[in-house]
Tab-separated table of C-alpha atoms and ligand atoms in Angstrom:
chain	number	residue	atom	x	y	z
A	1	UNK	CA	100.724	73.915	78.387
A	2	UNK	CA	97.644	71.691	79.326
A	3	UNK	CA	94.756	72.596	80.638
A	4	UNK	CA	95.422	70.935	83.620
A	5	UNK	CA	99.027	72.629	84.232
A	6	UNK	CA	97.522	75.992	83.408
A	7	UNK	CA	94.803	74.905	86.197
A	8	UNK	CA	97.684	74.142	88.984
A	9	UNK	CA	99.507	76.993	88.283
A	10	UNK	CA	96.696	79.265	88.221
A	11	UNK	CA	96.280	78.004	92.025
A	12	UNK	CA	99.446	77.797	92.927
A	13	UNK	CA	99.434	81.833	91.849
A	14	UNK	CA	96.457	82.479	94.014
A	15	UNK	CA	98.431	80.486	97.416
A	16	UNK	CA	101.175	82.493	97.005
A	17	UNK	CA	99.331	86.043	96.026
A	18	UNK	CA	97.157	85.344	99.585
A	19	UNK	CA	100.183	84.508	101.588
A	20	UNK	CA	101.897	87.665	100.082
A	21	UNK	CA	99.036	89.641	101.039
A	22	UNK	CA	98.392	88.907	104.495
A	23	UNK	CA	101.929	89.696	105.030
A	24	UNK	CA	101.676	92.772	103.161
A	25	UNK	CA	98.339	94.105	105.574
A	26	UNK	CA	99.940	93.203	108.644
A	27	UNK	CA	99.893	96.788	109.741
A	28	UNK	CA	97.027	97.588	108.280
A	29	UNK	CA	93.163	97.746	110.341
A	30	UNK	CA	90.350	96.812	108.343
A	31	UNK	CA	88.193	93.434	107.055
A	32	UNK	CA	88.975	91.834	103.686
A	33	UNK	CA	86.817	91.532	101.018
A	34	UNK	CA	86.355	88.501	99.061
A	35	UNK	CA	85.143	89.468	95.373
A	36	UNK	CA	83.427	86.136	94.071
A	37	UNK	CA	82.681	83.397	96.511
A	38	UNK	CA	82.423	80.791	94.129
A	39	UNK	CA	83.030	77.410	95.549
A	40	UNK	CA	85.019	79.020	98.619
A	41	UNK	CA	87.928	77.529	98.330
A	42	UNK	CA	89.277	80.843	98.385
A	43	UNK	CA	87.150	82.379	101.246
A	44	UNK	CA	88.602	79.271	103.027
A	45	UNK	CA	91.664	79.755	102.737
A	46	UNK	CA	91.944	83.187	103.835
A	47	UNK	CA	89.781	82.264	106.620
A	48	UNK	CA	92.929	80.307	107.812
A	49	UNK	CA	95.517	82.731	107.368
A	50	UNK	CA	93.899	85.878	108.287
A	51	UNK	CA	91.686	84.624	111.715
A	52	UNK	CA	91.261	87.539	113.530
A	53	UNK	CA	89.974	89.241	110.500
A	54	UNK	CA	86.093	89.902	109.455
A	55	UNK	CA	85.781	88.765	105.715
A	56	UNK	CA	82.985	89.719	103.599
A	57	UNK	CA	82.709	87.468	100.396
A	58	UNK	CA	80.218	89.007	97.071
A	59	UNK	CA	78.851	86.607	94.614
A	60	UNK	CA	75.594	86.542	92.720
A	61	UNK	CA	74.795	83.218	94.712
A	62	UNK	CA	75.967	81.455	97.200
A	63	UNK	CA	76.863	78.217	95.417
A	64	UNK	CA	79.971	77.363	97.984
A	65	UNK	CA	80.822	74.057	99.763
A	66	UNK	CA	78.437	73.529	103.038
A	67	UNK	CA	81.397	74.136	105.295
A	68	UNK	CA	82.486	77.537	102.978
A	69	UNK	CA	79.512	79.518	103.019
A	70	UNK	CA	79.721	82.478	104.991
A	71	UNK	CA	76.991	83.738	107.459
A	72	UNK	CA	74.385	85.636	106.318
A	73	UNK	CA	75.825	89.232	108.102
A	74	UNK	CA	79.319	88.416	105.462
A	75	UNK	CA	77.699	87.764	102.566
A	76	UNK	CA	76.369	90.366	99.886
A	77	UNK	CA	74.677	88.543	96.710
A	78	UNK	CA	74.018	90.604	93.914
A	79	UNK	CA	75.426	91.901	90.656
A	80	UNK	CA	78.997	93.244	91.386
A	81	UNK	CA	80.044	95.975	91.524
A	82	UNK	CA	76.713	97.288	91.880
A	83	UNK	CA	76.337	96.121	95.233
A	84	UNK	CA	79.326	97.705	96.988
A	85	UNK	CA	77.912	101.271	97.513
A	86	UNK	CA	75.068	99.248	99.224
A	87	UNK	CA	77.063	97.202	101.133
A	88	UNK	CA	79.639	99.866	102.592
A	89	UNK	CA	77.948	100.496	105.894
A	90	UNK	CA	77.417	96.569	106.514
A	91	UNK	CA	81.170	96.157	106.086
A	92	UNK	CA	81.551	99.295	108.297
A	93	UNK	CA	85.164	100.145	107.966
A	94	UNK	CA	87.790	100.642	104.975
A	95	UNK	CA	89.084	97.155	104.060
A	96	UNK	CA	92.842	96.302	104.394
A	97	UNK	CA	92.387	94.059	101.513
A	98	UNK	CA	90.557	92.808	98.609
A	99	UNK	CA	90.998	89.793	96.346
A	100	UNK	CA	89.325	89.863	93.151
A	101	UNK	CA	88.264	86.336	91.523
A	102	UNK	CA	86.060	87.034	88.970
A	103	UNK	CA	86.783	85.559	85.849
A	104	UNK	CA	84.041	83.236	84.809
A	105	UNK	CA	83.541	81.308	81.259
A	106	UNK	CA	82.702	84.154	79.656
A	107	UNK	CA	85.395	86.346	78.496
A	108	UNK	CA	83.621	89.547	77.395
A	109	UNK	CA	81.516	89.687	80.095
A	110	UNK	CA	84.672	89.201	82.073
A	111	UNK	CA	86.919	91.842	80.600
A	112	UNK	CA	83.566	94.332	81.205
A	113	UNK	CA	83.382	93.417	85.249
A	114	UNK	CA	86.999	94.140	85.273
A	115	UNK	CA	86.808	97.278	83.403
A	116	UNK	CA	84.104	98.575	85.955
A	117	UNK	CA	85.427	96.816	89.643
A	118	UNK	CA	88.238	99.135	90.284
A	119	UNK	CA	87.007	102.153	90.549
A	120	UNK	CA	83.958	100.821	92.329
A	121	UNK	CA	85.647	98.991	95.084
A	122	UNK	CA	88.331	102.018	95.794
A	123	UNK	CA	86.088	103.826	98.027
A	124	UNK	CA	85.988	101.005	100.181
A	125	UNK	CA	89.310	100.695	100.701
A	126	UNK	CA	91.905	102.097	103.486
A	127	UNK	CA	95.243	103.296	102.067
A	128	UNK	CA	97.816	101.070	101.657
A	129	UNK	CA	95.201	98.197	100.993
A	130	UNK	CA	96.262	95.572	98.916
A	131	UNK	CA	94.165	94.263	96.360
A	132	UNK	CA	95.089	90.978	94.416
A	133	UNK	CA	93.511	89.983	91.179
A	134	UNK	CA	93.081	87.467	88.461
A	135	UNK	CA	92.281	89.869	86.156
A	136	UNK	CA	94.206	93.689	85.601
A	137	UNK	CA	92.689	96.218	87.259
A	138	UNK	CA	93.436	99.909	86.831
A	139	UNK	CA	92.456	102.938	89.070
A	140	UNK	CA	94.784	105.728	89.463
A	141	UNK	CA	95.801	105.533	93.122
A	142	UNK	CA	96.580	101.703	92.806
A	143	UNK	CA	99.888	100.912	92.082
A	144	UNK	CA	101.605	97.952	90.987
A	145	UNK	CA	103.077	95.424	93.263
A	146	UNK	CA	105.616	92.905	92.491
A	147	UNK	CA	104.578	89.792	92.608
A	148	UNK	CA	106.023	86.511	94.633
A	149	UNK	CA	108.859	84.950	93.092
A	150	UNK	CA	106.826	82.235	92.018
A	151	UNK	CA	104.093	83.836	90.375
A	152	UNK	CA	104.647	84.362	86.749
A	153	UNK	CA	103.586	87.594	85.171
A	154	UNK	CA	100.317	88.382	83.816
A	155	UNK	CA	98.823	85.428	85.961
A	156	UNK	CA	97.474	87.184	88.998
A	157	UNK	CA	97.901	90.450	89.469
A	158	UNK	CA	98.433	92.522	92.864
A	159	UNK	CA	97.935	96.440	93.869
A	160	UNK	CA	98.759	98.730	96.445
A	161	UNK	CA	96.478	101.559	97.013
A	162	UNK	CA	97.873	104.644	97.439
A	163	UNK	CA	97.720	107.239	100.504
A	164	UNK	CA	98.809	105.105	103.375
B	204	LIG	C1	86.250	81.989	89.581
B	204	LIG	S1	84.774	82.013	90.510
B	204	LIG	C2	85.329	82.323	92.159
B	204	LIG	C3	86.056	81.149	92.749
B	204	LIG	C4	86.271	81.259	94.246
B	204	LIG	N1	87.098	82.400	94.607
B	204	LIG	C5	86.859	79.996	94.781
B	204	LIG	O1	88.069	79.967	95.113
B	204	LIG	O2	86.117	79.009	94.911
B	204	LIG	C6	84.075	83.556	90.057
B	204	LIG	C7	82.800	83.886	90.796
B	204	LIG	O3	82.495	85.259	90.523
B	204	LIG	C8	81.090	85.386	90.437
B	204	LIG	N2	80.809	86.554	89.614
B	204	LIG	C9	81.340	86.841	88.387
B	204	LIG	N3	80.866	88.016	87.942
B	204	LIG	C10	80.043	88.487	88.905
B	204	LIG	C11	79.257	89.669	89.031
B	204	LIG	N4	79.227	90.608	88.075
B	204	LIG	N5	78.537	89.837	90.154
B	204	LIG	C12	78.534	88.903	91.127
B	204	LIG	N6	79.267	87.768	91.072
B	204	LIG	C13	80.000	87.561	89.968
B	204	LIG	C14	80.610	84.096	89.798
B	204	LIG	O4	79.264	83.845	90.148
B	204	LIG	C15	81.588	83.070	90.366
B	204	LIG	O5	81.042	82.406	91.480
């Protein structure tokens, strides 16, 4: 597969992972937490299908397009996941869900943030939060979710936490 297919279908895996989740919260209170702001695109789009919810987006930086960037009371820069015991009472209630977009051009460094997010950002979740992911997360009271039809396996990767 080119680089270029592997590209569209990692998006293509993200549309549908969102769209599954916002379906999936629909009874549940809370804001969502977006885990690497990047360029936004993300942050954007869950802007649009989650309105009436407060998102708070984490990144070292903010290095998002001008009309992406989040204000300054729903942003948290720092090194994750140190920041999220920090950043807990800003956010101010359990989150209904969190989507994890970490991965950057360094695979070690990668595989170590993923290693270390879960169990970090699970106190700052509400049961039955859904947490989607482009990288496999493991804490005990998460459980799998299948993914949409679409989504091939092992490409994004989506969690229920227990307790709801
Ligand atoms: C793949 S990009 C996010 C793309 C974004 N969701 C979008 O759609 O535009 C990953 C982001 O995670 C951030 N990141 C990776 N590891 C991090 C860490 N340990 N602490 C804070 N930010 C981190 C990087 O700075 C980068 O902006």
């Amino acid at each position: 597969m080119s680089r270029l297919d592997s590209a569209i279908r990692r998006l293509q895996a993200q549309r549908e992972c969102l769209a599954a989740a916002a379906r999936l919260i629909r009874g549940i209170d809370g804001p969502v937490l977006e885990l690497g702001l990047g360029n936004g695109r993300t942050y954007d789009h869950l802007r649009s299908l989650l309105p009436e919810r407060e998102i708070f987006a984490f990144d070292r930086a903010v290095d998002a397009h001008p009309d992406c960037v989040p204000d300054a009371d729903h942003i948290v820069l720092g090194e994750m996941p140190d920041v999220f015991a920090a950043a807990q009472g800003r956010i101010g209630a359990p989150a209904a869900l969190a989507h994890c977009d970490i991965g950057t051009g360094d695979p070690a460094a990668s595989a170590v943030l993923a290693y270390r997010i879960g169990p970090a950002l699970d106190p700052l979740l509400a049961p039955g939060a859904v947490v989607i992911s482009d990288r496999a997360l493991v804490v005990s009271r998460w459980y799998l979710t299948p993914l949409p039809p679409a989504v091939e396996p092992g490409r994004y990767f989506m969690y229920r936490v227990g307790g709801a």
